[in-house]
């Protein structure tokens, strides 16, 4: 049975089936763009997107790390309902179900051509130990993307190769790839044994010292595939060229392009022409590269005459972190730049800095030059686009995704009634209140220097007067604590 969840929003854009480009940054914080208050870094292209559309101030990734946020984006299901949706190694099997609705399938069902270009990090194949040298399946193509040009996990994890549709790009069959996360394979040097070969020093205690590729120690061991290995300085432009070409080829059909950048995730190794450009170290340089890249996408949209029929969304998969495994000067040179803006915590944190991220949207039918405080989450895009495109969602699927097109397009700022936030512990935002459940998990991440937000006591913050979550007012408001704890309890009991 199908659940027809769409509201009467189909005619909202004035364009039949607008193209949609979803640009997903990796570890970009709420305070990292000049449109969100950064003063030590200028991001003119993203500022232009903000001017031409809506800038959200209460938009969230579902989680404070990558894999779970991306799982939620794809499936419309809170990742904490599902085992195995934490940060995945590079050899993980596919965790997105192939027999359920996904965000790209919503578009595909509506007659769109769909593509993912960039970081995937949701696993490939059906087993951990897999043959990287032949067809690798299932993956993005099996969950709704007609075309995929990805790297499998993160830039700091092996295998450091691109996969186009089901095959490693540029692979020489005489030099097959082997990947292992448990034990060394092959004879390539490791960062642990050969630190003198590194151009980026691994942070003590954080790993990132296994197989060296392009002078950078990675997480995991890899042998073979030498000609197929990426050069970090070229990763971003490789994705960009592919995206520009994709848009050109598909300009006459409606398309959905999920463009998933690696910036400013570690290892930050921007193209040489961006190195040193920001005065904030490679992290800042990577953000400038990201901004330039977005500018190229915006220009291409205009050049192809697609501006009045293309919706562009820009956001990030989780909050910021400065030292996430490499000593690239982000901590020292980043002094004075507040990557999470006024928010507390960052990547890995249940404080707002973990999941509240920049979110910009522009395009036909979307108000220009607005700021919206609506509470929205990336998990809601599935149901919202399903409503816009009059696509049914099978009963019981994408059950955490809410149809909020009227908020996403600036018609109202109602947003969600409440949102569950996810790091090691869970939190709830409702109205101006933020509740964080008691947790035995560590309050502080020593290696990354992150306030994780966990506490054995219940926490309650009034975000309207205390955006930085400094004053825990739980004891003064037991009724609100109970109401929000009840919401969490009720949500936990719901079955996926
Ligand atoms: C962590 C890594 C970090 C980064 C992160 C994934 C260690 C000590 N740290 O486990 O470097 O790779 O995973 O980032 O291994 S994410 O944005 O893809 O979630
Ligand atoms: Ca991330």
CSV table of C-alpha atoms in Angstrom, one decimal, residues 160-162 168-172 175 177 222 224-231:
chain,number,residue,atom,x,y,z
A,160,UNK,CA,42.2,6.0,-2.4
A,161,UNK,CA,40.6,5.5,-5.8
A,162,UNK,CA,37.6,6.8,-7.7
A,168,UNK,CA,37.6,1.5,-10.1
A,169,UNK,CA,38.7,4.2,-12.6
A,170,UNK,CA,42.1,3.9,-14.3
A,171,UNK,CA,42.8,0.5,-12.8
A,172,UNK,CA,45.7,-1.5,-14.4
A,175,UNK,CA,48.4,-4.2,-10.5
A,177,UNK,CA,44.0,-3.7,-5.6
A,222,UNK,CA,46.1,-1.0,0.6
A,224,UNK,CA,48.2,-2.3,-5.8
A,225,UNK,CA,46.1,0.1,-8.0
A,226,UNK,CA,49.0,2.5,-8.1
A,227,UNK,CA,48.0,4.1,-11.4
A,228,UNK,CA,44.4,4.5,-10.2
A,229,UNK,CA,45.2,6.2,-6.9
A,230,UNK,CA,44.1,9.8,-6.7
A,231,UNK,CA,46.3,12.8,-6.1
